[in-house]
Short mmCIF file of C-alpha atoms and ligand atoms in Angstrom, two decimals:
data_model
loop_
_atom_site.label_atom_id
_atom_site.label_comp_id
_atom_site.label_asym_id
_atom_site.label_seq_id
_atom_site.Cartn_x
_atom_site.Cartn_y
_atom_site.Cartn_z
CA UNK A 1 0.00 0.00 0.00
CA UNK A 2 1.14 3.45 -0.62
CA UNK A 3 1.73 6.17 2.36
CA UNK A 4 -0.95 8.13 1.72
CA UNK A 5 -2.98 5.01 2.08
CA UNK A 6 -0.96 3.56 4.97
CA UNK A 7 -1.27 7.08 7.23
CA UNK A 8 -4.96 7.26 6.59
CA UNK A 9 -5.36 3.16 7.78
CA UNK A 10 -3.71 4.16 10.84
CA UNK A 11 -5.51 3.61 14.08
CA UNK A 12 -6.07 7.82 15.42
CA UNK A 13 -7.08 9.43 18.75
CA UNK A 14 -8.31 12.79 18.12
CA UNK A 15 -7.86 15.06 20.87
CA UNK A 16 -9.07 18.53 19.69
CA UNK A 17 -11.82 19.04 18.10
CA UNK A 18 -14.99 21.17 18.62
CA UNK A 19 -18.45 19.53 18.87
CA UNK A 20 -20.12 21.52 16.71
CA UNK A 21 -17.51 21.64 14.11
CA UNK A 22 -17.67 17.81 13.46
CA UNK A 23 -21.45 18.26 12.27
CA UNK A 24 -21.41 16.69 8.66
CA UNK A 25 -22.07 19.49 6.35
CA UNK A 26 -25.13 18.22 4.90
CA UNK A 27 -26.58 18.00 8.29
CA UNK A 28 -25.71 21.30 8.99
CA UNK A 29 -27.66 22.80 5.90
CA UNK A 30 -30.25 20.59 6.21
CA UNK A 31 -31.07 21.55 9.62
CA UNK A 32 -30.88 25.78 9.30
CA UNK A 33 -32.92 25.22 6.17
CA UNK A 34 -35.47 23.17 8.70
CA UNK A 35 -35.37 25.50 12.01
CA UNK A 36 -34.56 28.39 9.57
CA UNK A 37 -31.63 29.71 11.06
CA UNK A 38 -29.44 32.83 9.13
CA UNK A 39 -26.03 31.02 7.87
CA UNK A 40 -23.40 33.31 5.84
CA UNK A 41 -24.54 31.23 3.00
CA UNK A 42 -26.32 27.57 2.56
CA UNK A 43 -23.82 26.43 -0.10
CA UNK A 44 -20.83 24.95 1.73
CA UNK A 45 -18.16 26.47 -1.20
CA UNK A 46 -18.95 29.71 0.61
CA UNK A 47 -20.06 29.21 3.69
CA UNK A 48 -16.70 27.54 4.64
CA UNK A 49 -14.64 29.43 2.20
CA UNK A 50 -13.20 32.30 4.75
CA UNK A 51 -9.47 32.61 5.55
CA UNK A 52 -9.01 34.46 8.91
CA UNK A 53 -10.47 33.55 12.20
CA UNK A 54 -12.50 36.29 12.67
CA UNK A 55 -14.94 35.44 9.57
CA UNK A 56 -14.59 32.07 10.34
CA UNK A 57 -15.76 32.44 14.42
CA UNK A 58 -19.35 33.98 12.12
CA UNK A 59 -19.72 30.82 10.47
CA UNK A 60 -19.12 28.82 13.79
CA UNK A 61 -21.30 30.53 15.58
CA UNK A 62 -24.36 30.61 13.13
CA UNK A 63 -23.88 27.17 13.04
CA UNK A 64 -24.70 26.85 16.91
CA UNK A 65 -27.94 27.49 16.30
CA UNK A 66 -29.14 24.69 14.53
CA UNK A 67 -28.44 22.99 18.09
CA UNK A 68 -31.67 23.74 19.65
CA UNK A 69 -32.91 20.06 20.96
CA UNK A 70 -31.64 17.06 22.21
CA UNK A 71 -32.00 15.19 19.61
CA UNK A 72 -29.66 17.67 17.33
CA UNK A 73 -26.92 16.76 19.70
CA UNK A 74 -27.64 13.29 19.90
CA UNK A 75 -27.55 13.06 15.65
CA UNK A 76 -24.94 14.92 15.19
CA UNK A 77 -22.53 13.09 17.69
CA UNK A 78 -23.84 9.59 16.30
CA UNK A 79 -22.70 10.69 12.37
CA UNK A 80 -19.56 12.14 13.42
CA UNK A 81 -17.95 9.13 14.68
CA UNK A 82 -19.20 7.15 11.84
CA UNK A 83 -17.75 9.92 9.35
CA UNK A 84 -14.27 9.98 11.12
CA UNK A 85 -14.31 6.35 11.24
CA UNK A 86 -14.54 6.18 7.29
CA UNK A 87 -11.84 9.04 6.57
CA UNK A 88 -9.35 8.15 8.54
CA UNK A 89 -10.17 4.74 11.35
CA UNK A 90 -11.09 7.01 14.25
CA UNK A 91 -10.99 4.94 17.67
CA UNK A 92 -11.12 7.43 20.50
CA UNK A 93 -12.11 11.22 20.43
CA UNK A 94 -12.12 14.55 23.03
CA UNK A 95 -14.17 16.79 22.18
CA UNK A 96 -14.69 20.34 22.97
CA UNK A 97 -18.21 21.78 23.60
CA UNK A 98 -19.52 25.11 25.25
CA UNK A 99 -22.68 24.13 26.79
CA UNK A 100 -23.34 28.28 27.54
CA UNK A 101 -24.16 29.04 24.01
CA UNK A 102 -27.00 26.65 23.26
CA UNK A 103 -30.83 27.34 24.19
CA UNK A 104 -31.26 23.69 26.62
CA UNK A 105 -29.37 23.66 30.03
CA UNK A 106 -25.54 21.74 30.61
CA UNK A 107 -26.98 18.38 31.75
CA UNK A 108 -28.63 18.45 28.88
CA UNK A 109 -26.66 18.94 26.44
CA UNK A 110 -24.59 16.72 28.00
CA UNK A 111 -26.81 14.09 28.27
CA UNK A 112 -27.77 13.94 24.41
CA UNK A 113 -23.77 14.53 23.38
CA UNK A 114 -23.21 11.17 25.88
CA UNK A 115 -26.21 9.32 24.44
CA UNK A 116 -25.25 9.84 20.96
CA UNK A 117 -21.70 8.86 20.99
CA UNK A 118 -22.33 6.44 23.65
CA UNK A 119 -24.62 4.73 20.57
CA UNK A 120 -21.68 5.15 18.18
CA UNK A 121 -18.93 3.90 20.41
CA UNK A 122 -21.67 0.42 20.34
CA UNK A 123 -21.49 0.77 16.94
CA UNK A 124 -18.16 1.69 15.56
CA UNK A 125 -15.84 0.78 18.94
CA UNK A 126 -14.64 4.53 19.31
CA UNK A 127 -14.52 5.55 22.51
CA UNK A 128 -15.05 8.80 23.73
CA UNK A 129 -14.14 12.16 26.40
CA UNK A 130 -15.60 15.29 26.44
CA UNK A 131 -14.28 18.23 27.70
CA UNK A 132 -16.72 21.68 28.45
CA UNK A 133 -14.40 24.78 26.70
CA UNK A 134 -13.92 28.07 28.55
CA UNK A 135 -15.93 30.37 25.95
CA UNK A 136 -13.12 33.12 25.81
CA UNK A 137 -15.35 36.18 24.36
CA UNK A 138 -17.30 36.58 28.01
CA UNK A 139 -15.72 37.21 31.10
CA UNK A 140 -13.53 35.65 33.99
CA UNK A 141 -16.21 35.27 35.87
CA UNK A 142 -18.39 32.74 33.72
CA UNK A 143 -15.09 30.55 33.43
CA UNK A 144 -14.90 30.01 37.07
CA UNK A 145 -18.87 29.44 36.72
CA UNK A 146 -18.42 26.51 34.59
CA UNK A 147 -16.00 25.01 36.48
CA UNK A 148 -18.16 24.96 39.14
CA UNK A 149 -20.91 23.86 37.32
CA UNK A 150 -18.94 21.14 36.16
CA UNK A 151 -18.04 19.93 38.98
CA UNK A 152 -21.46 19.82 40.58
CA UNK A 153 -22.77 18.05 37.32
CA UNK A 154 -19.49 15.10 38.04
CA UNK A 155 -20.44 12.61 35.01
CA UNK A 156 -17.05 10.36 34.25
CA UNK A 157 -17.53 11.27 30.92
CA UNK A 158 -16.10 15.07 31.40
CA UNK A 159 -12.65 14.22 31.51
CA UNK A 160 -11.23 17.52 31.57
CA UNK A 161 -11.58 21.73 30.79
CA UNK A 162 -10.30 23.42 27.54
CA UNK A 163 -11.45 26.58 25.66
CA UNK A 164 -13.08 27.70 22.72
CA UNK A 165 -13.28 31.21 20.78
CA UNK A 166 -10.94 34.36 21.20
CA UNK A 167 -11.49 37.29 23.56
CA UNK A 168 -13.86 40.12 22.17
CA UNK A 169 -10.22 41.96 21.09
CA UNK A 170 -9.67 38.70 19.55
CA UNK A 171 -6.17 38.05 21.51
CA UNK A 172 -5.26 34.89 23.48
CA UNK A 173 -4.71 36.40 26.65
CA UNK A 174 -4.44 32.71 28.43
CA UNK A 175 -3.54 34.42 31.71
CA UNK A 176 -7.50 35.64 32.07
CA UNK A 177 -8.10 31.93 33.11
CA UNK A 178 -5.76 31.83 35.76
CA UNK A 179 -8.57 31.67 38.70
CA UNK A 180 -11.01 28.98 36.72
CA UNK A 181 -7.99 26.55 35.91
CA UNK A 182 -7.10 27.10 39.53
CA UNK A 183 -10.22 26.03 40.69
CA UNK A 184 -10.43 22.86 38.15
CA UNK A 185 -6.86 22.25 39.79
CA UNK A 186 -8.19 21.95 42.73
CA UNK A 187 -10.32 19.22 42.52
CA UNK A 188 -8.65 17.55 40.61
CA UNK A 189 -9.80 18.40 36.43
CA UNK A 190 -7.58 18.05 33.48
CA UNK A 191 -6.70 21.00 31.55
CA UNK A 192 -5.48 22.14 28.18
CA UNK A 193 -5.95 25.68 26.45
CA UNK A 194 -5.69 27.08 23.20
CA UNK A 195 -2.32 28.76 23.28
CA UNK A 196 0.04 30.19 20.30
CA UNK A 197 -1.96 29.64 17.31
CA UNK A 198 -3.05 32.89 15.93
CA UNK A 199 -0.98 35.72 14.46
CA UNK A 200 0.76 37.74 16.87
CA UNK A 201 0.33 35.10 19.47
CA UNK A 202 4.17 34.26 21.62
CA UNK A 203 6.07 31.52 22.98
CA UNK A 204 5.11 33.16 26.27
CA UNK A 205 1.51 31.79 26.51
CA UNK A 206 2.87 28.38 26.21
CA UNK A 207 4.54 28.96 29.44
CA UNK A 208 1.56 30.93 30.64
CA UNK A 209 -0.35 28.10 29.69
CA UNK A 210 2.00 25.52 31.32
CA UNK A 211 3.09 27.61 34.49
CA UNK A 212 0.37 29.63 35.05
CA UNK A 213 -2.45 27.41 34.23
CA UNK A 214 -1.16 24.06 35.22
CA UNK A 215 -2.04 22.92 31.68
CA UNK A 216 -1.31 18.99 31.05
CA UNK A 217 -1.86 19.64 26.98
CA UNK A 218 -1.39 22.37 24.40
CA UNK A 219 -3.67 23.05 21.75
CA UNK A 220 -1.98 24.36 18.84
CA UNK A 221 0.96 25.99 20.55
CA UNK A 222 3.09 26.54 17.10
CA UNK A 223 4.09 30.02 18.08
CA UNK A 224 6.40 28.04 20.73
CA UNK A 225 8.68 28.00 17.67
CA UNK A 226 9.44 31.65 18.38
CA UNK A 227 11.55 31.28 21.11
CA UNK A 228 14.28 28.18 21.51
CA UNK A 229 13.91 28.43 25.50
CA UNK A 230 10.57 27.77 25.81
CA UNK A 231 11.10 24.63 22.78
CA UNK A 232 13.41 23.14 25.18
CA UNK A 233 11.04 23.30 28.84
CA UNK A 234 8.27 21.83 26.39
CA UNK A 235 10.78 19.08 25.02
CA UNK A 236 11.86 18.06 28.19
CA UNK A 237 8.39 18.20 29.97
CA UNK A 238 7.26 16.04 26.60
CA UNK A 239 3.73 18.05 27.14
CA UNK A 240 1.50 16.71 24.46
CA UNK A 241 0.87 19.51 21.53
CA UNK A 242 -2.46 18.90 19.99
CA UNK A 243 -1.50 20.45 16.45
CA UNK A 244 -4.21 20.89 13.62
CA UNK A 245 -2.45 21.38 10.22
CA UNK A 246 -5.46 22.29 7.72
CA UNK A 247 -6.44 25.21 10.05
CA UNK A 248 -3.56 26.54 9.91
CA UNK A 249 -3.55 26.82 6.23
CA UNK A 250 -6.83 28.49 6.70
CA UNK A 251 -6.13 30.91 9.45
CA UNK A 252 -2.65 31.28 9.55
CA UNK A 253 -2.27 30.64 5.51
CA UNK A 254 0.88 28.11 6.23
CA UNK A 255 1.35 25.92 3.53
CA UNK A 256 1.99 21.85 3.79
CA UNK A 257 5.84 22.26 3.61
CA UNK A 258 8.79 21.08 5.83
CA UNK A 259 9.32 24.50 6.88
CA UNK A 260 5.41 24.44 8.48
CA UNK A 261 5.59 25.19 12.08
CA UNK A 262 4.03 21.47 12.96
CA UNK A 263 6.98 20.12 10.99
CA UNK A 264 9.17 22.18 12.77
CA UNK A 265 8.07 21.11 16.24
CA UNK A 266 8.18 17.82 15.51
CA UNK A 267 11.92 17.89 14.10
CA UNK A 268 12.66 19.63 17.40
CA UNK A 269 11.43 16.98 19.50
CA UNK A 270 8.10 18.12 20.93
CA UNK A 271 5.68 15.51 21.69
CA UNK A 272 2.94 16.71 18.55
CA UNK A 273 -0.66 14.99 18.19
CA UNK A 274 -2.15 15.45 15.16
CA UNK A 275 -6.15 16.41 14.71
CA UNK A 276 -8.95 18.84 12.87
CA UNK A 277 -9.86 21.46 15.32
CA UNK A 278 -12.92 22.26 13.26
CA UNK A 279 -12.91 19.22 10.64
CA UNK A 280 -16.89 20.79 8.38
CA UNK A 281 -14.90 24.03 8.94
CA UNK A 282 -12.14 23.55 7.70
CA UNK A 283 -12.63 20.92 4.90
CA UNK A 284 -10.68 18.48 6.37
CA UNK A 285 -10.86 15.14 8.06
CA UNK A 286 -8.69 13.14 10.78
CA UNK A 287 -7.69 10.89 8.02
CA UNK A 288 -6.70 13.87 5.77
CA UNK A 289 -4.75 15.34 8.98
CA UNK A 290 -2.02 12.25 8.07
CA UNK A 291 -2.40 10.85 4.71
CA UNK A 292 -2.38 14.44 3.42
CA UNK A 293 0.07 16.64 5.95
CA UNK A 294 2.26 14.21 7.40
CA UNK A 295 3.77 13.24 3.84
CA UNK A 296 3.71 16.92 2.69
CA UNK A 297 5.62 17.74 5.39
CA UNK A 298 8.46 15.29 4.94
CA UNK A 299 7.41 12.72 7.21
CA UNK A 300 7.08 8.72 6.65
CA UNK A 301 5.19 5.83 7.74
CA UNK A 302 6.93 5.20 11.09
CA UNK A 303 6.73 9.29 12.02
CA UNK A 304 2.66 8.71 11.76
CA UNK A 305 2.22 5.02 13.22
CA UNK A 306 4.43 6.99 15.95
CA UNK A 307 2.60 9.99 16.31
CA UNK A 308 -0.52 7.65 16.10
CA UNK A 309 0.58 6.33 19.55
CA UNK A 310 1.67 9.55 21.10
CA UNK A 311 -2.24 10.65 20.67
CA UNK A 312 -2.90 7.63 22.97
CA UNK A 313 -0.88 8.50 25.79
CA UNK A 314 -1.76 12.14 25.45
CA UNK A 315 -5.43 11.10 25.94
CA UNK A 316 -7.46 11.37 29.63
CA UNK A 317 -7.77 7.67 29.83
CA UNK A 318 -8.08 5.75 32.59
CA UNK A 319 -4.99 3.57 33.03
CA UNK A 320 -6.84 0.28 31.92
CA UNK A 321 -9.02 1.77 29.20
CA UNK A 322 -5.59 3.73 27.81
CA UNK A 323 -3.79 -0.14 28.24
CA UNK A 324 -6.48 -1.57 26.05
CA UNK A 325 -6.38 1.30 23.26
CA UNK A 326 -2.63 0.93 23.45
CA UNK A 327 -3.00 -2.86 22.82
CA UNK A 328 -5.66 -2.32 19.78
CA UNK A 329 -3.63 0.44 18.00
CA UNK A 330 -0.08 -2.07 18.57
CA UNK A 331 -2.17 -4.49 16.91
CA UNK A 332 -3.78 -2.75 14.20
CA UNK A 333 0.24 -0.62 13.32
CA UNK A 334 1.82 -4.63 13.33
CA UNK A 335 -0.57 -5.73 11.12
CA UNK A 336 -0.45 -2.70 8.48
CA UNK A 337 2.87 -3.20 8.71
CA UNK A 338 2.83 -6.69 7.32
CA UNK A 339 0.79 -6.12 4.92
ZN1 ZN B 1 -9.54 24.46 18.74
#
């Protein structure tokens, strides 16, 4: 088999993506034609055809509207896994979601998202986290609210905190968080935050991020590249990067090369997970994330089946459900490899 075709057969964890992003397109037109909600446009060239985050944040959040039952959430989490599945052999998945911005309270949406992936994971053996995202346009305040809200709600399923969306200047500014990730600290809550990804963005909010924030992941993080002191804390820590190639090209208008910044971190040694972000969004697909980038890039076969496994020890596993995805993905790698 070709590489291309190898990378995409890979067994993947995906570790950042955004609930509503991973609606299937159709679905997503379909239902604002039904519940008649404004989009940008209803004809996907267009309505996904920005290239700065700023227009694309107006697509994303027209597209939250559509989510106004149960049974929206419950759909949409059932087709998602079965789509990732077929583009690229999705097993296990985090996903973001910001339970504020929808019309039905957190338990509820929560409820439907665990129903409907709890029905795929029957179906298509992908297992699955979820993790509620600070929403970064409203205030300190409403972070440390959802932490507590989280914590009162306690379902296993919530395996961590993250964040979605930019600040109403549109900046980064992870050290805003500092008393909500506190709290989550406290008792006890993963976290990760979206760190060094848009233009202008520094090094220094990966060490916010780390120090400051007590973050156990990275999302994005490619500005790190900036500065060769905070490369080489990150290298040595081995904190997991949860890189997204295609959005960069989108938002950041990087191009596939060897010089892109995910290449670059992973020729320096960081520990670099590959996944979509905002797969409908973007046009892309976890499969596409490797068969299409990774080679692009200048990396191989081994560089993926490896990069493969570092998404399984970056995920918020249990220690025996993490030893059991370890064993299927060993399994799966030795026999592409044969064949
Ligand atoms: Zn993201």
């Amino acid at each position: 088999m070709d590489l291309p075709d190898y990378l995409r057969r890979l067994p993947k964890v995906e570790l950042h993506c955004h609930f509503v992003a991973t609606i299937r397109p159709a679905t997503l037109i379909e239902l604002a034609r039904e519940k008649e909600v404004p989009l940008p446009s209803y004809d996907p060239e267009v309505l996904f055809g920005y290239d700065n985050i700023v227009d694309f944040l107006v697509a994303f959040e027209a597209a939250n509207h559509v989510f106004t039952d149960k049974g929206v959430f419950e759909r949409v989490a059932y087709e998602s896994v079965e789509d990732a599945v077929a583009a690229g052999n999705l097993r296990y998945r985090e996903y973001f979601v910001n339970a504020d911005l929808f019309p039905i309270p957190y338990t509820e949406v929560l409820d439907a998202m665990v129903a409907g992936l709890a029905a795929a994971e029957r179906d298509f053996g992908v297992g699955f986290g979820i993790i509620p995202a600070v929403a970064r346009h409203r205030p300190p305040e409403d972070a440390v609210a959802l932490v507590r809200t989280v914590l009162d709600d306690g379902r296993p399923e919530v395996v961590g905190i993250g964040q979605d969306y930019l600040t109403p200047e549109n900046t980064e500014s992870p050290e805003l968080w500092t008393e909500a990730y506190a709290l989550a600290s406290r008792h006890g809550l993963n976290r990760t935050a979206h760190v060094a990804e848009i233009p202008g963005s520094t090094a220094e909010a990966v060490t916010i991020a780390i120090e400051q924030l007590g973050c156990a992941r990275i999302d994005h993080g490619y500005h790190v590249m900036d500065d060769p002191a905070v490369v080489e804390v990150a290298r040595e820590l081995q904190i997991p990067f949860t890189c997204t190639p295609y959005s960069t090209q989108v938002l950041s208008g990087w191009e596939m090369t060897p010089e892109h910044p995910v290449a670059r971190m992973i020729r320096a040694g960081l520990n670099v997970t590959l996944s979509t972000d905002d797969p409908t969004f973007f046009r892309t697909d976890i499969g596409r994330e490797y068969a299409e980038a990774l080679p692009a890039m200048g990396f191989g076969a081994e560089d993926g089946a490896r990069i493969a496994l570092a998404g399984v020890e970056a995920a918020w596993l249990p220690p025996d459900r993490k030893d059991r995805l370890r064993a299927e993905f060993a399994a799966q790698i030795a026999s592409l490899d044969e064949a």
